[in-house]
Amino acid sequence: MYYLPLVTSSLGLPQPVSLPAPSSVDIQGELNALREILVNLSSLDRRKIDNAIADADEEINKPKPDKNEVGKALDRAFDYAKKAEGFASLIEKLKPHLTKTVAWLGDNWHNLLNIVNLTV
């Protein structure tokens, strides 16, 4: 079993979360939900966020999507998004969708959960 280091943030200690089975995740639905939540952010990097989400979307629609490419694109999107005004107010909405997305992405992407103050 792999343990991620607990990183504290202004939100306190990360909360442990259980991940669903990757095969149970509708990745297109989860990516759409993440996009819909992030579209509400006011950011100078709006185009960069949108482009990163579009890159993830393009990859998941391939016959054999590269999960690491999807993870990289989402990491980029959230790197910009978390700097935007109002991001903290979206964290609770993001949690269920990012949890399912991380389950689909696999062990290499558990660190994305830290963005919404979760850990496995």
CSV table of N, CA and C in Angstrom, one decimal:
chain,number,residue,atom,x,y,z
A,1,MET,N,0.8,-1.2,0.0
A,1,MET,CA,0.0,0.0,0.0
A,1,MET,C,0.9,1.2,0.0
A,2,TYR,N,0.5,2.2,-0.7
A,2,TYR,CA,1.2,3.5,-0.9
A,2,TYR,C,0.6,4.6,-0.1
A,3,TYR,N,1.3,5.3,0.7
A,3,TYR,CA,0.8,6.4,1.5
A,3,TYR,C,1.3,7.7,1.0
A,4,LEU,N,0.4,8.6,0.8
A,4,LEU,CA,0.9,10.0,0.4
A,4,LEU,C,1.2,10.8,1.7
A,5,PRO,N,2.2,11.6,1.6
A,5,PRO,CA,2.5,12.5,2.8
A,5,PRO,C,1.3,13.4,3.1
A,6,LEU,N,1.0,13.6,4.3
A,6,LEU,CA,-0.1,14.6,4.6
A,6,LEU,C,0.5,16.0,4.5
A,7,VAL,N,-0.1,16.7,3.7
A,7,VAL,CA,0.3,18.1,3.6
A,7,VAL,C,-0.8,19.0,4.2
A,8,THR,N,-0.4,19.9,5.1
A,8,THR,CA,-1.4,20.7,5.7
A,8,THR,C,-1.6,22.0,4.8
A,9,SER,N,-2.8,22.5,4.8
A,9,SER,CA,-3.1,23.7,4.1
A,9,SER,C,-3.8,24.6,5.0
A,10,SER,N,-4.3,25.7,4.4
A,10,SER,CA,-5.0,26.7,5.2
A,10,SER,C,-6.4,26.1,5.6
A,11,LEU,N,-6.7,25.0,4.9
A,11,LEU,CA,-8.0,24.3,5.2
A,11,LEU,C,-7.8,23.2,6.4
A,12,GLY,N,-6.6,23.1,6.9
A,12,GLY,CA,-6.4,22.1,7.9
A,12,GLY,C,-5.8,20.8,7.3
A,13,LEU,N,-5.9,19.7,8.1
A,13,LEU,CA,-5.4,18.4,7.7
A,13,LEU,C,-6.3,17.9,6.6
A,14,PRO,N,-5.7,17.2,5.6
A,14,PRO,CA,-6.5,16.6,4.5
A,14,PRO,C,-7.4,15.5,5.1
A,15,GLN,N,-8.6,15.4,4.6
A,15,GLN,CA,-9.5,14.4,5.1
A,15,GLN,C,-9.3,13.1,4.2
A,16,PRO,N,-9.3,12.0,4.9
A,16,PRO,CA,-9.2,10.7,4.1
A,16,PRO,C,-10.5,10.4,3.4
A,17,VAL,N,-10.3,9.8,2.2
A,17,VAL,CA,-11.4,9.5,1.4
A,17,VAL,C,-11.2,8.1,0.7
A,18,SER,N,-12.3,7.4,0.5
A,18,SER,CA,-12.2,6.1,-0.2
A,18,SER,C,-12.5,6.4,-1.6
A,19,LEU,N,-11.7,5.7,-2.5
A,19,LEU,CA,-11.9,5.9,-3.9
A,19,LEU,C,-12.8,4.7,-4.4
A,20,PRO,N,-13.7,5.1,-5.4
A,20,PRO,CA,-14.5,4.0,-6.0
A,20,PRO,C,-13.7,3.2,-6.9
A,21,ALA,N,-14.2,2.1,-7.4
A,21,ALA,CA,-13.5,1.2,-8.4
A,21,ALA,C,-13.4,2.0,-9.7
A,22,PRO,N,-12.2,2.0,-10.2
A,22,PRO,CA,-12.0,2.8,-11.5
A,22,PRO,C,-13.0,2.4,-12.6
A,23,SER,N,-13.4,1.2,-12.7
A,23,SER,CA,-14.3,0.7,-13.7
A,23,SER,C,-15.7,1.3,-13.5
A,24,SER,N,-16.0,1.8,-12.3
A,24,SER,CA,-17.3,2.3,-12.0
A,24,SER,C,-17.4,3.8,-12.4
A,25,VAL,N,-16.3,4.4,-12.8
A,25,VAL,CA,-16.3,5.9,-13.0
A,25,VAL,C,-16.7,6.2,-14.5
A,26,ASP,N,-17.6,7.1,-14.7
A,26,ASP,CA,-17.9,7.7,-16.0
A,26,ASP,C,-17.0,8.9,-16.1
A,27,ILE,N,-15.9,8.7,-16.7
A,27,ILE,CA,-14.9,9.7,-16.8
A,27,ILE,C,-15.3,10.9,-17.6
A,28,GLN,N,-16.1,10.7,-18.6
A,28,GLN,CA,-16.6,11.8,-19.4
A,28,GLN,C,-17.6,12.6,-18.6
A,29,GLY,N,-18.4,12.0,-17.8
A,29,GLY,CA,-19.4,12.7,-17.0
A,29,GLY,C,-18.6,13.5,-15.9
A,30,GLU,N,-17.6,12.9,-15.3
A,30,GLU,CA,-16.8,13.6,-14.3
A,30,GLU,C,-16.1,14.8,-14.8
A,31,LEU,N,-15.5,14.6,-16.0
A,31,LEU,CA,-14.7,15.7,-16.6
A,31,LEU,C,-15.7,16.8,-17.0
A,32,ASN,N,-16.9,16.5,-17.4
A,32,ASN,CA,-17.9,17.5,-17.7
A,32,ASN,C,-18.3,18.3,-16.5
A,33,ALA,N,-18.5,17.5,-15.4
A,33,ALA,CA,-18.8,18.2,-14.1
A,33,ALA,C,-17.7,19.1,-13.6
A,34,LEU,N,-16.5,18.7,-13.7
A,34,LEU,CA,-15.4,19.5,-13.3
A,34,LEU,C,-15.3,20.8,-14.2
A,35,ARG,N,-15.6,20.6,-15.5
A,35,ARG,CA,-15.6,21.8,-16.4
A,35,ARG,C,-16.7,22.8,-16.0
A,36,GLU,N,-17.9,22.2,-15.7
A,36,GLU,CA,-19.0,23.1,-15.3
A,36,GLU,C,-18.7,23.9,-14.0
A,37,ILE,N,-18.0,23.3,-13.1
A,37,ILE,CA,-17.7,23.9,-11.8
A,37,ILE,C,-16.7,25.0,-12.1
A,38,LEU,N,-15.6,24.7,-12.8
A,38,LEU,CA,-14.5,25.6,-13.0
A,38,LEU,C,-14.9,26.8,-13.9
A,39,VAL,N,-15.9,26.6,-14.7
A,39,VAL,CA,-16.3,27.7,-15.6
A,39,VAL,C,-16.8,28.9,-14.8
A,40,ASN,N,-17.1,28.7,-13.6
A,40,ASN,CA,-17.6,29.9,-12.8
A,40,ASN,C,-16.5,30.7,-12.2
A,41,LEU,N,-15.3,30.3,-12.4
A,41,LEU,CA,-14.1,31.0,-11.8
A,41,LEU,C,-13.8,32.3,-12.7
A,42,SER,N,-13.5,33.3,-12.0
A,42,SER,CA,-13.0,34.5,-12.6
A,42,SER,C,-11.5,34.5,-12.5
A,43,SER,N,-10.9,34.3,-13.7
A,43,SER,CA,-9.4,34.2,-13.7
A,43,SER,C,-8.8,34.8,-15.0
A,44,LEU,N,-7.7,35.4,-14.8
A,44,LEU,CA,-7.0,35.9,-16.0
A,44,LEU,C,-6.4,34.7,-16.8
A,45,ASP,N,-6.4,33.6,-16.2
A,45,ASP,CA,-5.9,32.3,-16.9
A,45,ASP,C,-7.1,31.5,-17.4
A,46,ARG,N,-8.2,32.1,-17.6
A,46,ARG,CA,-9.4,31.4,-18.1
A,46,ARG,C,-9.1,30.5,-19.3
A,47,ARG,N,-8.5,31.1,-20.3
A,47,ARG,CA,-8.2,30.3,-21.5
A,47,ARG,C,-7.3,29.1,-21.2
A,48,LYS,N,-6.3,29.3,-20.3
A,48,LYS,CA,-5.4,28.2,-20.0
A,48,LYS,C,-6.1,27.1,-19.3
A,49,ILE,N,-7.1,27.4,-18.4
A,49,ILE,CA,-7.9,26.4,-17.7
A,49,ILE,C,-8.7,25.7,-18.7
A,50,ASP,N,-9.4,26.4,-19.6
A,50,ASP,CA,-10.3,25.8,-20.6
A,50,ASP,C,-9.5,24.9,-21.6
A,51,ASN,N,-8.3,25.4,-22.0
A,51,ASN,CA,-7.4,24.6,-22.9
A,51,ASN,C,-7.0,23.3,-22.2
A,52,ALA,N,-6.6,23.4,-20.9
A,52,ALA,CA,-6.2,22.2,-20.2
A,52,ALA,C,-7.3,21.1,-20.1
A,53,ILE,N,-8.5,21.6,-19.8
A,53,ILE,CA,-9.7,20.7,-19.7
A,53,ILE,C,-10.0,20.1,-21.1
A,54,ALA,N,-9.9,21.0,-22.1
A,54,ALA,CA,-10.1,20.5,-23.5
A,54,ALA,C,-9.1,19.4,-23.9
A,55,ASP,N,-7.8,19.6,-23.4
A,55,ASP,CA,-6.8,18.5,-23.7
A,55,ASP,C,-7.2,17.2,-23.0
A,56,ALA,N,-7.6,17.3,-21.8
A,56,ALA,CA,-8.1,16.1,-21.0
A,56,ALA,C,-9.2,15.4,-21.8
A,57,ASP,N,-10.2,16.3,-22.2
A,57,ASP,CA,-11.4,15.8,-22.9
A,57,ASP,C,-11.0,15.1,-24.2
A,58,GLU,N,-10.1,15.7,-25.0
A,58,GLU,CA,-9.6,15.1,-26.2
A,58,GLU,C,-8.9,13.7,-26.0
A,59,GLU,N,-8.1,13.6,-24.9
A,59,GLU,CA,-7.4,12.4,-24.6
A,59,GLU,C,-8.4,11.3,-24.2
A,60,ILE,N,-9.4,11.6,-23.4
A,60,ILE,CA,-10.3,10.5,-22.9
A,60,ILE,C,-11.2,10.0,-24.0
A,61,ASN,N,-11.3,10.8,-25.1
A,61,ASN,CA,-12.1,10.3,-26.2
A,61,ASN,C,-11.4,9.5,-27.3
A,62,LYS,N,-10.1,9.3,-27.0
A,62,LYS,CA,-9.3,8.4,-27.8
A,62,LYS,C,-9.7,6.9,-27.5
A,63,PRO,N,-9.5,6.0,-28.5
A,63,PRO,CA,-9.8,4.6,-28.2
A,63,PRO,C,-9.1,4.0,-27.0
A,64,LYS,N,-7.8,4.4,-26.8
A,64,LYS,CA,-7.1,4.0,-25.7
A,64,LYS,C,-6.4,5.2,-25.0
A,65,PRO,N,-7.2,5.9,-24.2
A,65,PRO,CA,-6.7,7.2,-23.6
A,65,PRO,C,-5.5,6.9,-22.7
A,66,ASP,N,-4.6,7.8,-22.7
A,66,ASP,CA,-3.4,7.8,-21.8
A,66,ASP,C,-3.8,8.5,-20.6
A,67,LYS,N,-3.9,7.8,-19.5
A,67,LYS,CA,-4.4,8.3,-18.2
A,67,LYS,C,-3.4,9.4,-17.7
A,68,ASN,N,-2.1,9.2,-18.0
A,68,ASN,CA,-1.1,10.1,-17.5
A,68,ASN,C,-1.2,11.5,-18.3
A,69,GLU,N,-1.6,11.4,-19.5
A,69,GLU,CA,-1.9,12.6,-20.3
A,69,GLU,C,-3.1,13.4,-19.7
A,70,VAL,N,-4.1,12.6,-19.4
A,70,VAL,CA,-5.3,13.2,-18.8
A,70,VAL,C,-4.9,13.8,-17.4
A,71,GLY,N,-4.2,13.1,-16.6
A,71,GLY,CA,-3.7,13.6,-15.3
A,71,GLY,C,-2.9,14.9,-15.4
A,72,LYS,N,-2.0,14.9,-16.4
A,72,LYS,CA,-1.2,16.1,-16.6
A,72,LYS,C,-2.0,17.3,-17.0
A,73,ALA,N,-3.0,17.1,-17.9
A,73,ALA,CA,-3.9,18.2,-18.3
A,73,ALA,C,-4.7,18.7,-17.1
A,74,LEU,N,-5.2,17.8,-16.3
A,74,LEU,CA,-6.0,18.2,-15.1
A,74,LEU,C,-5.1,18.9,-14.1
A,75,ASP,N,-3.9,18.4,-13.9
A,75,ASP,CA,-3.0,19.1,-13.0
A,75,ASP,C,-2.7,20.5,-13.5
A,76,ARG,N,-2.6,20.7,-14.8
A,76,ARG,CA,-2.4,22.1,-15.3
A,76,ARG,C,-3.6,22.9,-15.1
A,77,ALA,N,-4.8,22.4,-15.4
A,77,ALA,CA,-6.0,23.2,-15.2
A,77,ALA,C,-6.2,23.6,-13.7
A,78,PHE,N,-5.9,22.7,-12.8
A,78,PHE,CA,-6.1,23.0,-11.4
A,78,PHE,C,-5.0,23.9,-10.9
A,79,ASP,N,-3.8,23.8,-11.5
A,79,ASP,CA,-2.7,24.7,-11.1
A,79,ASP,C,-3.1,26.2,-11.3
A,80,TYR,N,-3.8,26.4,-12.4
A,80,TYR,CA,-4.3,27.8,-12.7
A,80,TYR,C,-5.5,28.1,-11.9
A,81,ALA,N,-6.4,27.1,-11.8
A,81,ALA,CA,-7.7,27.4,-11.2
A,81,ALA,C,-7.6,27.7,-9.7
A,82,LYS,N,-6.7,27.0,-9.0
A,82,LYS,CA,-6.5,27.2,-7.6
A,82,LYS,C,-6.0,28.6,-7.2
A,83,LYS,N,-5.4,29.3,-8.2
A,83,LYS,CA,-5.0,30.7,-8.0
A,83,LYS,C,-6.1,31.7,-8.2
A,84,ALA,N,-7.2,31.3,-8.8
A,84,ALA,CA,-8.2,32.2,-9.1
A,84,ALA,C,-9.1,32.6,-7.9
A,85,GLU,N,-9.6,33.8,-8.0
A,85,GLU,CA,-10.4,34.3,-6.9
A,85,GLU,C,-11.7,33.4,-6.9
A,86,GLY,N,-12.1,33.0,-5.7
A,86,GLY,CA,-13.3,32.2,-5.6
A,86,GLY,C,-13.1,30.7,-5.6
A,87,PHE,N,-11.8,30.2,-5.9
A,87,PHE,CA,-11.6,28.8,-5.9
A,87,PHE,C,-12.0,28.1,-4.7
A,88,ALA,N,-11.6,28.7,-3.5
A,88,ALA,CA,-11.9,28.0,-2.2
A,88,ALA,C,-13.4,27.7,-2.1
A,89,SER,N,-14.3,28.6,-2.6
A,89,SER,CA,-15.7,28.4,-2.5
A,89,SER,C,-16.2,27.2,-3.3
A,90,LEU,N,-15.4,26.7,-4.2
A,90,LEU,CA,-15.8,25.6,-5.1
A,90,LEU,C,-15.3,24.3,-4.6
A,91,ILE,N,-14.5,24.3,-3.6
A,91,ILE,CA,-13.9,23.0,-3.2
A,91,ILE,C,-14.9,21.9,-2.9
A,92,GLU,N,-15.9,22.2,-2.1
A,92,GLU,CA,-16.9,21.2,-1.7
A,92,GLU,C,-17.6,20.6,-3.0
A,93,LYS,N,-17.9,21.4,-4.0
A,93,LYS,CA,-18.5,21.0,-5.2
A,93,LYS,C,-17.5,20.1,-6.0
A,94,LEU,N,-16.3,20.4,-5.9
A,94,LEU,CA,-15.3,19.7,-6.7
A,94,LEU,C,-14.9,18.3,-6.1
A,95,LYS,N,-15.0,18.2,-4.8
A,95,LYS,CA,-14.6,16.9,-4.1
A,95,LYS,C,-15.1,15.7,-4.7
A,96,PRO,N,-16.4,15.5,-4.9
A,96,PRO,CA,-16.9,14.2,-5.4
A,96,PRO,C,-16.4,13.9,-6.8
A,97,HIS,N,-16.3,14.9,-7.6
A,97,HIS,CA,-16.0,14.7,-9.0
A,97,HIS,C,-14.4,14.4,-9.1
A,98,LEU,N,-13.7,15.2,-8.3
A,98,LEU,CA,-12.2,14.9,-8.4
A,98,LEU,C,-11.9,13.6,-7.8
A,99,THR,N,-12.6,13.2,-6.8
A,99,THR,CA,-12.4,11.9,-6.1
A,99,THR,C,-12.6,10.7,-7.2
A,100,LYS,N,-13.7,10.8,-7.9
A,100,LYS,CA,-14.0,9.8,-8.9
A,100,LYS,C,-12.9,9.9,-10.1
A,101,THR,N,-12.6,11.1,-10.4
A,101,THR,CA,-11.6,11.2,-11.5
A,101,THR,C,-10.3,10.6,-11.1
A,102,VAL,N,-9.8,10.9,-9.9
A,102,VAL,CA,-8.5,10.4,-9.4
A,102,VAL,C,-8.6,8.8,-9.3
A,103,ALA,N,-9.7,8.3,-9.0
A,103,ALA,CA,-9.9,6.8,-9.0
A,103,ALA,C,-9.6,6.3,-10.4
A,104,TRP,N,-10.2,6.9,-11.4
A,104,TRP,CA,-10.1,6.5,-12.7
A,104,TRP,C,-8.6,6.6,-13.2
A,105,LEU,N,-8.0,7.7,-12.8
A,105,LEU,CA,-6.6,8.0,-13.2
A,105,LEU,C,-5.6,7.0,-12.7
A,106,GLY,N,-5.8,6.6,-11.4
A,106,GLY,CA,-4.9,5.6,-10.8
A,106,GLY,C,-4.0,6.2,-9.8
A,107,ASP,N,-3.2,5.3,-9.2
A,107,ASP,CA,-2.3,5.7,-8.0
A,107,ASP,C,-1.4,6.9,-8.3
A,108,ASN,N,-0.9,7.0,-9.5
A,108,ASN,CA,0.0,8.1,-9.8
A,108,ASN,C,-0.6,9.5,-9.6
A,109,TRP,N,-1.9,9.6,-9.5
A,109,TRP,CA,-2.6,10.9,-9.5
A,109,TRP,C,-3.3,11.2,-8.2
A,110,HIS,N,-3.0,10.4,-7.2
A,110,HIS,CA,-3.7,10.7,-5.9
A,110,HIS,C,-3.4,12.0,-5.4
A,111,ASN,N,-2.2,12.6,-5.8
A,111,ASN,CA,-1.8,13.9,-5.3
A,111,ASN,C,-2.8,15.0,-5.7
A,112,LEU,N,-3.6,14.8,-6.8
A,112,LEU,CA,-4.6,15.8,-7.2
A,112,LEU,C,-5.6,16.0,-6.1
A,113,LEU,N,-5.8,15.0,-5.2
A,113,LEU,CA,-6.8,15.1,-4.1
A,113,LEU,C,-6.4,16.3,-3.2
A,114,ASN,N,-5.1,16.5,-3.0
A,114,ASN,CA,-4.7,17.6,-2.1
A,114,ASN,C,-5.2,18.9,-2.5
A,115,ILE,N,-5.6,19.1,-3.7
A,115,ILE,CA,-6.1,20.4,-4.2
A,115,ILE,C,-7.4,20.7,-3.5
A,116,VAL,N,-8.2,19.6,-3.2
A,116,VAL,CA,-9.5,19.8,-2.5
A,116,VAL,C,-9.4,19.3,-1.0
A,117,ASN,N,-8.2,19.3,-0.5
A,117,ASN,CA,-8.0,18.9,0.9
A,117,ASN,C,-8.4,17.5,1.3
A,118,LEU,N,-8.2,16.6,0.3
A,118,LEU,CA,-8.5,15.1,0.6
A,118,LEU,C,-7.2,14.3,0.4
A,119,THR,N,-7.2,13.1,0.9
A,119,THR,CA,-6.1,12.2,0.8
A,119,THR,C,-6.7,10.8,0.8
A,120,VAL,N,-5.9,9.8,0.3
A,120,VAL,CA,-6.4,8.4,0.4
A,120,VAL,C,-5.6,7.7,1.5
